[in-house]
Short mmCIF file of C-alpha atoms in Angstrom, two decimals:
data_model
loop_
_atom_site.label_atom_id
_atom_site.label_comp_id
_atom_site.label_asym_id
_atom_site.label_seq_id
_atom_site.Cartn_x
_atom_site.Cartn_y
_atom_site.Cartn_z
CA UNK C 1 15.47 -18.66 -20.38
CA UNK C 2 18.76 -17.83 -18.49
CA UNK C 3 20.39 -19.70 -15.68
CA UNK C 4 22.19 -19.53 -13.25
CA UNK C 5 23.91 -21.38 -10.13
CA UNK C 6 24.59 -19.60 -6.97
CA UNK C 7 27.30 -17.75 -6.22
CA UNK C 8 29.39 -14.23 -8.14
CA UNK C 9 26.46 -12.11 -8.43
CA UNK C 10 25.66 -11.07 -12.58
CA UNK C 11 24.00 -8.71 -13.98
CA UNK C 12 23.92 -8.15 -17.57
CA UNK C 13 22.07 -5.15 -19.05
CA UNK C 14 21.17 -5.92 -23.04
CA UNK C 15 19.81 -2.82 -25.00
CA UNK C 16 18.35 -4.28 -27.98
CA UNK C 17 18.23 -1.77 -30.36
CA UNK C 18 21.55 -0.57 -29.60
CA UNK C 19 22.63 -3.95 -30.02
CA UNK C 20 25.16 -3.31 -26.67
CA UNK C 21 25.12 -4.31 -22.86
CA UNK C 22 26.84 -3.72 -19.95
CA UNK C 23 27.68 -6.79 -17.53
CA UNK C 24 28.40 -6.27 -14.12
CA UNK C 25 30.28 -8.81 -11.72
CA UNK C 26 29.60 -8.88 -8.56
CA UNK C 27 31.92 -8.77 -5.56
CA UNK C 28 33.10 -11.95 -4.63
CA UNK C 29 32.83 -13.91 -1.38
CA UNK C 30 35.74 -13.53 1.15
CA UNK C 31 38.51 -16.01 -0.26
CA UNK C 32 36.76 -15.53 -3.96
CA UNK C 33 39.82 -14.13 -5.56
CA UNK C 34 41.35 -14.67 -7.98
CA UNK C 35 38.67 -14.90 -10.59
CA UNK C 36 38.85 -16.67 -13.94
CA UNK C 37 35.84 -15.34 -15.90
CA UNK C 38 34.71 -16.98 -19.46
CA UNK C 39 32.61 -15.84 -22.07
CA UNK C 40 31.24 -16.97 -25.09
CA UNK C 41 28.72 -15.91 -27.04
CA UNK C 42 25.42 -18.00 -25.36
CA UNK C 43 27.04 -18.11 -21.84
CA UNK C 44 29.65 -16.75 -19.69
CA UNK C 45 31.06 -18.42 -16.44
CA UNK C 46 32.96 -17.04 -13.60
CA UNK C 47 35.10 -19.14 -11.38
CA UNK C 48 36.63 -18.64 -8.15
CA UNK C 49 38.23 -20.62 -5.85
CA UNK C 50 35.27 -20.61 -3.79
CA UNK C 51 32.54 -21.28 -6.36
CA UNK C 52 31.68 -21.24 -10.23
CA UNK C 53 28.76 -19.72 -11.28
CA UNK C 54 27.40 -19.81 -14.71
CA UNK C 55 25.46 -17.78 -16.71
CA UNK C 56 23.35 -19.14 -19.84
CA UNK C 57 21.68 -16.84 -21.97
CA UNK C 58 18.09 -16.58 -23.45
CA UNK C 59 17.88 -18.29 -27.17
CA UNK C 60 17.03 -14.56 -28.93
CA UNK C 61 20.59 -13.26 -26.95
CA UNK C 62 23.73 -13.51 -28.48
CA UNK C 63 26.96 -11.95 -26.78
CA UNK C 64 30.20 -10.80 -29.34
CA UNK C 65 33.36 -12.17 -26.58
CA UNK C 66 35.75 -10.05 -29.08
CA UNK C 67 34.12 -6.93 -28.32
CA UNK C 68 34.61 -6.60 -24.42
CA UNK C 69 35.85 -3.37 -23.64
CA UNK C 70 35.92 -0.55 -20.71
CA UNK C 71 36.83 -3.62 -18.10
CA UNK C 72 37.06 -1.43 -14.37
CA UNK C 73 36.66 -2.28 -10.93
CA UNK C 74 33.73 -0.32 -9.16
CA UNK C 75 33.54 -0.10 -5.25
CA UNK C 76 30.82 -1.81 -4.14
CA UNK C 77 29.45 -3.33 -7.40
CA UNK C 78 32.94 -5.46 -8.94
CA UNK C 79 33.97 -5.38 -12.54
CA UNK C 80 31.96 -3.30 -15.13
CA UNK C 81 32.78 -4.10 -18.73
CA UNK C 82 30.75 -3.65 -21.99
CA UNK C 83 30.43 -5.81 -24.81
CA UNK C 84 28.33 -6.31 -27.89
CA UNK C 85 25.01 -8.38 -28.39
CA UNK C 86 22.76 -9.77 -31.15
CA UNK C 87 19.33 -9.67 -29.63
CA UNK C 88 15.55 -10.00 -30.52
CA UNK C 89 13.05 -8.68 -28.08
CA UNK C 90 10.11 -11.14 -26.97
CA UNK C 91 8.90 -8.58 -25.08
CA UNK C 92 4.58 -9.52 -24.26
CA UNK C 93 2.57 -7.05 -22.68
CA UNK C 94 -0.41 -7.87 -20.95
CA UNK C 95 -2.79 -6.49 -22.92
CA UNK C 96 -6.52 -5.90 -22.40
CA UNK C 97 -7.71 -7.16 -25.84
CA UNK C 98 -4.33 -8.53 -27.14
CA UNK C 99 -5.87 -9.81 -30.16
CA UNK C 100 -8.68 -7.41 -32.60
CA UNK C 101 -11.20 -11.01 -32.52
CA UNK C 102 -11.44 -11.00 -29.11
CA UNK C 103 -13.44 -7.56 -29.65
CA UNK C 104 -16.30 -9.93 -30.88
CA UNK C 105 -16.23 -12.53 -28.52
CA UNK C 106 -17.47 -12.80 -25.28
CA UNK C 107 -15.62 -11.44 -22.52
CA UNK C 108 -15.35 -12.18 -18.27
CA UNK C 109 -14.03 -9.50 -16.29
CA UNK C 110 -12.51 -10.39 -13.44
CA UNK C 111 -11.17 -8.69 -10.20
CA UNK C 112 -7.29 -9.13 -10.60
CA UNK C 113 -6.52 -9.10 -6.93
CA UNK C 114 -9.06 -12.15 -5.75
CA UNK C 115 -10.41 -13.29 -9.53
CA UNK C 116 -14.02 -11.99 -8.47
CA UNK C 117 -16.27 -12.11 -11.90
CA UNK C 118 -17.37 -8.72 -12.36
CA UNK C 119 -19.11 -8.76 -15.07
CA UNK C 120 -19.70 -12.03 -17.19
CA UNK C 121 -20.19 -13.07 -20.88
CA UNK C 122 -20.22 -9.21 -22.41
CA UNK C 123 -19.71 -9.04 -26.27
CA UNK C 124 -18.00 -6.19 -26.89
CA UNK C 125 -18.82 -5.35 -30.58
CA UNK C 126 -16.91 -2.63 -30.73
CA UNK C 127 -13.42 -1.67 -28.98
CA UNK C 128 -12.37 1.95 -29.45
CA UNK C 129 -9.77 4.18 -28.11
CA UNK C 130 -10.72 7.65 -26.48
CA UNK C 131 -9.79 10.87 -27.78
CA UNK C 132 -6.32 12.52 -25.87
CA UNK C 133 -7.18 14.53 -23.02
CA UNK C 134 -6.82 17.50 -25.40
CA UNK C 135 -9.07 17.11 -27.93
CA UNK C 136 -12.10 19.24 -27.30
CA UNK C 137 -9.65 22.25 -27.84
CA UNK C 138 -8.04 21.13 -30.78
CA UNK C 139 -12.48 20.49 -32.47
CA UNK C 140 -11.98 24.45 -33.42
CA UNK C 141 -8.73 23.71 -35.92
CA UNK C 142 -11.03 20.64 -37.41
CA UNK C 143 -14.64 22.76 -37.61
CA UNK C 144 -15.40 25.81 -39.54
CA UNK C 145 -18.91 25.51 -37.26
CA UNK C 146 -19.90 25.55 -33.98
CA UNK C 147 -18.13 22.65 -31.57
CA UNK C 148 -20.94 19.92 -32.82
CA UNK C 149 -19.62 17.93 -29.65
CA UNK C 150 -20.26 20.09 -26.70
CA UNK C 151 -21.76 18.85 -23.77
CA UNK C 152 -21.77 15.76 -24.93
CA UNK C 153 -19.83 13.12 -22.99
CA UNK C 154 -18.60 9.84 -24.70
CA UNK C 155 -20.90 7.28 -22.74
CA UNK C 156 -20.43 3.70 -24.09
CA UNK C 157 -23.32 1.64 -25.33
CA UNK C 158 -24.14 -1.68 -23.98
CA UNK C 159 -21.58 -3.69 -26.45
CA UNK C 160 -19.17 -0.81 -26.55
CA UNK C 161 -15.59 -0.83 -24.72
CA UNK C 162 -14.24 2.61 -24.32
CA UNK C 163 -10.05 2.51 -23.37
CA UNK C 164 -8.37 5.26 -22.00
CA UNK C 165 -4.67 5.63 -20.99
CA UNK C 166 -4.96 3.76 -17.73
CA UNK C 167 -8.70 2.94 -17.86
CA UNK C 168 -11.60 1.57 -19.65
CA UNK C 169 -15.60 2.75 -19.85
CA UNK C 170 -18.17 0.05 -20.46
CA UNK C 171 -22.11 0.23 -20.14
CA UNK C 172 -22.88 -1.86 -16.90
CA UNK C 173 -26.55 -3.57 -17.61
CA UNK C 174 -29.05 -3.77 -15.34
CA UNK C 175 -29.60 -7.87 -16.09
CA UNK C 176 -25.63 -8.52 -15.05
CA UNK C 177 -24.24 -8.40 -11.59
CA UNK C 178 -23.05 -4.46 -10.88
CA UNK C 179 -19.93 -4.01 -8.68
CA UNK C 180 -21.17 -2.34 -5.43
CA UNK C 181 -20.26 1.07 -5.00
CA UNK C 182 -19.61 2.21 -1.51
CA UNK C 183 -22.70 5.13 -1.72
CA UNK C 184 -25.71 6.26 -4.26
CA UNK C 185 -25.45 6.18 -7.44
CA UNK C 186 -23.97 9.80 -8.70
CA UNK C 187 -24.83 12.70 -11.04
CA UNK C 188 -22.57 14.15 -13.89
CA UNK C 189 -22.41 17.14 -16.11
CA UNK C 190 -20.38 18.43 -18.53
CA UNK C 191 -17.60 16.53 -20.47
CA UNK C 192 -14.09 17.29 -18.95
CA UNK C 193 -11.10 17.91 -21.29
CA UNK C 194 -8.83 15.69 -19.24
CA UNK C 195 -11.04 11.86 -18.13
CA UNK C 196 -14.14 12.69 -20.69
CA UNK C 197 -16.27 13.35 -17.81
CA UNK C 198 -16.51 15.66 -14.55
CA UNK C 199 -18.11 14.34 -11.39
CA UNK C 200 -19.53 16.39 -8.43
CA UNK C 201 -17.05 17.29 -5.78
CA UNK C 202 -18.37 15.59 -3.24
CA UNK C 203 -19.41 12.62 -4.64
CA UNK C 204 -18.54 9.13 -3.60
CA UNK C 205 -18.25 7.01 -6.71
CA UNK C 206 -15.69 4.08 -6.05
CA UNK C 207 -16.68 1.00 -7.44
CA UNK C 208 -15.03 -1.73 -4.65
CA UNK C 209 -14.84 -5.75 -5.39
CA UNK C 210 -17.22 -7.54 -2.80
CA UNK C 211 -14.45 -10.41 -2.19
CA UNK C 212 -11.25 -8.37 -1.58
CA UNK C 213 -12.89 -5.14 -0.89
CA UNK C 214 -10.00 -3.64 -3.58
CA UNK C 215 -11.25 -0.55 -5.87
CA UNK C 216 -11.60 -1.33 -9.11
CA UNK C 217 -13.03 2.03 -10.44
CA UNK C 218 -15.76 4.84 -10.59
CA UNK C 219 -18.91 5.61 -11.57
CA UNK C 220 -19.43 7.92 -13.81
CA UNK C 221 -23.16 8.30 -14.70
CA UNK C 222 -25.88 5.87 -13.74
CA UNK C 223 -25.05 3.37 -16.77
CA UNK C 224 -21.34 3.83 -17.02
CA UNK C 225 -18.39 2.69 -15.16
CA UNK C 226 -14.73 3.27 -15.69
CA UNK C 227 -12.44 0.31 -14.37
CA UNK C 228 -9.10 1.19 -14.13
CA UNK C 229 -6.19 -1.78 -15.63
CA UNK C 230 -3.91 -2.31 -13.31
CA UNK C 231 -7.10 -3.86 -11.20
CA UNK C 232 -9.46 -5.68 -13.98
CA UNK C 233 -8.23 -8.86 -15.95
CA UNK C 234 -10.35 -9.24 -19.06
CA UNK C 235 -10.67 -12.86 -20.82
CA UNK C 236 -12.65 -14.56 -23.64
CA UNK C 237 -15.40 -16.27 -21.28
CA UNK C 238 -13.93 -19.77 -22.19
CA UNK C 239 -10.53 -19.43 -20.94
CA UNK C 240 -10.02 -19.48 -17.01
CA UNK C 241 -8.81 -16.77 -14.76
CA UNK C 242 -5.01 -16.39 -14.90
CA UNK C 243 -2.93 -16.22 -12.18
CA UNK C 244 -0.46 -13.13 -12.25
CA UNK C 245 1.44 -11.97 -9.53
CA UNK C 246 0.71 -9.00 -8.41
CA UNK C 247 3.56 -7.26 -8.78
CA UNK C 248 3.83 -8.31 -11.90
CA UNK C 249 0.74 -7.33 -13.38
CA UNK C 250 0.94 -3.97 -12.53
CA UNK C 251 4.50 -3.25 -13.47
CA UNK C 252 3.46 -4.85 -17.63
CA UNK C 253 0.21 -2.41 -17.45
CA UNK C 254 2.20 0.58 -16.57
CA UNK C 255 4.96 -0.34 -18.79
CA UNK C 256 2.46 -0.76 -22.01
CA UNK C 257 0.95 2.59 -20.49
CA UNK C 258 4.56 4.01 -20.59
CA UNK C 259 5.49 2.63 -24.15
CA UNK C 260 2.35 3.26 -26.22
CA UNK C 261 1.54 7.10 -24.74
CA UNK C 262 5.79 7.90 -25.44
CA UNK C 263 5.27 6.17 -29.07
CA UNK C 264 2.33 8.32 -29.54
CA UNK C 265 2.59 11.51 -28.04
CA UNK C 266 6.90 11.89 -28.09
CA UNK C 267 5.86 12.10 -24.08
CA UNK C 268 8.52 10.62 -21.73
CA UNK C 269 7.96 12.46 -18.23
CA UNK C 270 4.67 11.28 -16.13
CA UNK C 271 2.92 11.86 -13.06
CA UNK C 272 1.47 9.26 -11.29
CA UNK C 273 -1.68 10.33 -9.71
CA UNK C 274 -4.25 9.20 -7.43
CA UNK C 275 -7.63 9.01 -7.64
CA UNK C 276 -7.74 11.40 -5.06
CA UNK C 277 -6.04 13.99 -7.22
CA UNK C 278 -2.14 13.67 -5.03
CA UNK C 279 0.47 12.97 -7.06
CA UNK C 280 2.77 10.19 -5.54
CA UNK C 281 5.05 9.27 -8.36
CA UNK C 282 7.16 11.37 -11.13
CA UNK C 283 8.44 9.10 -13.63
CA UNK C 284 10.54 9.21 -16.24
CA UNK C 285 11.44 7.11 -19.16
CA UNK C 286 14.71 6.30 -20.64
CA UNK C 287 14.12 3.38 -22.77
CA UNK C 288 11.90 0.63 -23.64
CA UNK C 289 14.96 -1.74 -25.31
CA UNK C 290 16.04 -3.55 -21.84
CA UNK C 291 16.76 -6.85 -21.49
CA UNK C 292 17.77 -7.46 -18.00
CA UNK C 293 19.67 -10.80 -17.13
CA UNK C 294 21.04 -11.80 -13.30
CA UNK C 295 21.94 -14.63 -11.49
CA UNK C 296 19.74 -15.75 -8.66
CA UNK C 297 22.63 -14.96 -6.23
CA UNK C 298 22.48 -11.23 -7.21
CA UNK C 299 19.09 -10.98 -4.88
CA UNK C 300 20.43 -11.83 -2.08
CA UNK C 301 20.80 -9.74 0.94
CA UNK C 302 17.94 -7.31 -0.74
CA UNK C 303 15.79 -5.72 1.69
CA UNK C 304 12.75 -7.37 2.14
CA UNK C 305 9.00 -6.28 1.34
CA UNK C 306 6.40 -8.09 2.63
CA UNK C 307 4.00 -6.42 1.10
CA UNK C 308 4.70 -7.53 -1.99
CA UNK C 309 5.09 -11.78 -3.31
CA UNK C 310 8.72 -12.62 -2.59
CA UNK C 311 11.44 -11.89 -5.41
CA UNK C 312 13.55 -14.98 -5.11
CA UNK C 313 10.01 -16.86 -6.47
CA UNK C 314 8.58 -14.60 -8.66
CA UNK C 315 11.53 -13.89 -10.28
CA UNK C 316 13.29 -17.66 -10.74
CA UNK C 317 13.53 -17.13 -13.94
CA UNK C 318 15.72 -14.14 -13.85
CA UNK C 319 15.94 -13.00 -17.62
CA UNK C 320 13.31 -10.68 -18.49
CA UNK C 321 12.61 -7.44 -21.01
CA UNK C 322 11.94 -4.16 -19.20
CA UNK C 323 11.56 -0.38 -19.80
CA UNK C 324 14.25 1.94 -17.52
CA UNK C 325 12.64 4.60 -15.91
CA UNK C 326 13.87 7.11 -13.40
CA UNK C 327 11.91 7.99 -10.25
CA UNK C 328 10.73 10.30 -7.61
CA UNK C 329 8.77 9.51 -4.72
CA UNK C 330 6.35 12.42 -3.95
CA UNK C 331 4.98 10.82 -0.74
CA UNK C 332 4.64 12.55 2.55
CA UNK C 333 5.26 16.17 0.92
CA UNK C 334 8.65 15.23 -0.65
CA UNK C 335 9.95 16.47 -4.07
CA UNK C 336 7.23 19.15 -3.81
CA UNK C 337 8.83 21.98 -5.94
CA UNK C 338 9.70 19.19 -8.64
CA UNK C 339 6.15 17.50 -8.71
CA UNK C 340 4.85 21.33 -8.45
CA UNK C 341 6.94 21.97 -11.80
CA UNK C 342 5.88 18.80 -13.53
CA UNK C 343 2.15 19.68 -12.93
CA UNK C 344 2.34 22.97 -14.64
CA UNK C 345 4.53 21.51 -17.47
CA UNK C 346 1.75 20.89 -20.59
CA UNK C 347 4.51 18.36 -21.92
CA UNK C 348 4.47 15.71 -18.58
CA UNK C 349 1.32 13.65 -19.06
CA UNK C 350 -1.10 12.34 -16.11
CA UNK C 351 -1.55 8.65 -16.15
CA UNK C 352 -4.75 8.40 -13.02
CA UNK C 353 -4.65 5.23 -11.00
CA UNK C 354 -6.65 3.92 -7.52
CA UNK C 355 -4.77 5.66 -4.88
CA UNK C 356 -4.00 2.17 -3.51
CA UNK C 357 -2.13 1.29 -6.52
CA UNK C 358 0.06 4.15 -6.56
CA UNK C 359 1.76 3.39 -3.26
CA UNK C 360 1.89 0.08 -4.77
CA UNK C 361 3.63 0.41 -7.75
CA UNK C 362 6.44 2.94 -5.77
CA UNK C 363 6.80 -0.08 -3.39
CA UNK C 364 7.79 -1.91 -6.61
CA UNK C 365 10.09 0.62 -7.97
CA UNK C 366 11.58 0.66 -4.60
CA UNK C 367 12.06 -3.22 -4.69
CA UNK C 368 13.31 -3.26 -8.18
CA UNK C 369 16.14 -0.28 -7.08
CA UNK C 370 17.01 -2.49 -4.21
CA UNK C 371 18.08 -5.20 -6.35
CA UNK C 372 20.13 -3.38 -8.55
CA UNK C 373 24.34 -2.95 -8.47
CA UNK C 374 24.85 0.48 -6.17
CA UNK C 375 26.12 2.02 -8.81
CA UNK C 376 23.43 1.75 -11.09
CA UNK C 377 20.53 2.65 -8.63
CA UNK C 378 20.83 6.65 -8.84
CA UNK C 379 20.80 9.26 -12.28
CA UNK C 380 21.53 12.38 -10.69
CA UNK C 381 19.03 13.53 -8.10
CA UNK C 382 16.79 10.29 -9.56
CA UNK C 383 16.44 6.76 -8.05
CA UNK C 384 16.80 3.68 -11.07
CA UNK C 385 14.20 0.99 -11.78
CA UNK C 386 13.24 -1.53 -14.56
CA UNK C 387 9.36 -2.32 -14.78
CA UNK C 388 9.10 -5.61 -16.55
CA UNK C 389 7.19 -6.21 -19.34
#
């Protein structure tokens, strides 16, 4: 991995397949000019007469020194130049089943938040994607006969694993421990076009950890639950619970969310909605090619968020592949003619998370802007973030 001593702040922005990058060099301390900066192509080092810090690159990154170009001096940020890279991703998402065994072994899931067991030593026999959100109008194009599926919800048998985009359906059995919901169990009719089933208004169906009191899902009929990922950490029932920040957990689940529905459905504008049915977050996705490389200095003087584990630890190692999205916050009734738009837009797809997490995740993407050069932190009327894989 990179590293880095204190001092110039870097940033170094590697696009993969492009097989560019654009490095940024910070402004230097007071009494840190003139600066004498060196690159070759596994490092680059910038001295001043105040300090030298030095930059060494991951193993897959190599930079092309002959092919710096479009050196200027930016207010605020330093010295923006461009040069070209050799570069492999390594990019690992967290995956729920990251491996097509593990659908045959046995499987713990676990709170993420507190590492609660939720439900222990299921065999999941089989591991099966759900339909898009559009597919009971599309049975008519496939069926010269009546809709053979109507009114008849996908519910998961007891070895079955249903995955959605941001969720999962299993069959919870009465011999394992259930996750407590907060009221009676609910009822549900007919199968909804957009999350496979519809649940009475005025139902309470949350499905909350009894450690950390966090909500890991719904209930949708007496036997099935749906567990949303970016709260449930599913392992083969050998390994031990792994330890993931936060932060960082949720950013890879939305990323892989990000990457596989734009891969599949050409879809690169999202809301971010609540269980609660508010949008809080438009996002949009520029590219899932980053590879973004600082120095540790570059964090400094960030604004804080103690809400969230702190940066200068989490992120010590400070090299790391990413997908670029743009943002806007739609919190407290703001951006409500553009989220209005994006709702009625059949091309923007819904990605449905805990209501929690949603304010979450936009306190990430506000960290993640924070750290980056000024320059870089806006696209037009959008804010700038990197999620990392």
């Amino acid at each position: 991995m990179a590293a880095a001593a204190a001092g110039t702040p870097v940033f170094l922005e590697v696009r993969t397949q492009l097989r560019s990058a654009l490095l940024i060099l910070g402004e230097p301390k007071e009494g840190g000019t003139p600066m004498d900066i060196s690159i070759t192509p596994s490092s680059l080092q910038v001295k001043t007469p105040a300090d030298c810090t030095e930059l060494r690159l991951p193993a897959e990154v190599r930079l092309v020194p002959s092919s710096c170009r479009g050196l200027q001096y930016v207010a605020g940020d330093g010295l923006h130049l461009r040069l070209q890279v050799w570069a492999e991703s390594n990019a690992k998402l967290i995956s729920m089943f990251n491996q097509s065994s593990q659908a045959r072994e046995c499987c713990t899931f676990y709170c993420q938040s507190c590492g609660e067991v939720i439900i222990r030593d299921r065999k999941l026999l089989r591991v099966l994607p759900l339909p898009s959100e559009n597919w009971g109008a599309l049975v008519g194009e496939w069926c010269c006969h009546p809709d053979p599926f109507a009114n008849k919800p996908l519910h998961p048998q007891e070895n079955d694993c249903f995955i959605g985009d941001s969720f999962f359906l299993v069959n919870l059995r009465s011999d394992l421990w259930q996750p407590r919901p907060e009221l009676a169990p609910v009822e549900t009719h007919c199968l909804s076009s957009e999350n496979h089933f519809k649940l009475k208004p005025k139902a309470n169906t949350k499905v909350i950890c009894k450690r950390c009191k966090v909500m890991l899902g719904e209930t949708m009929s007496s036997e099935t639950t749906k567990f949303y990922m970016t709260e449930i950490i599913i392992q083969p029932s050998e390994r031990n619970f792994p330890i993931i920040p936060r932060s960082q957990f949720v950013q890879s689940v939305i990323a892989q969310c990000l990457v596989e529905l734009s891969a599949a459905r050409s879809t690169f504008r999202f809301t971010i909605q609540g269980h609660d049915s508010k949008v809080y977050i438009l996002l949009w996705l520029l590219n899932s090619d980053s590879l973004v490389i600082e120095s540790l200095g570059s964090s400094r003087g960030i604004t804080k968020f103690p809400l969230l584990e702190d940066i200068s630890k989490a992120d010590s190692s400070s090299a790391w592949n990413a997908v670029k999205v743009l943002y806007q916050p739609c919190v407290k009734s703001r951006n409500e003619k553009l989220s209005s738009a994006w709702e009625s837009d059949i091309s923007i797809h819904t990605l449905t998370l805990p209501s929690a997490t949603c304010l979450e995740l936009l306190l990430i993407l506000s960290r993640n802007n924070a750290t980056l050069p000024p320059s870089l932190r806006y696209m037009n009327s959008f804010q700038v973030a990197f999620l990392k894989m």
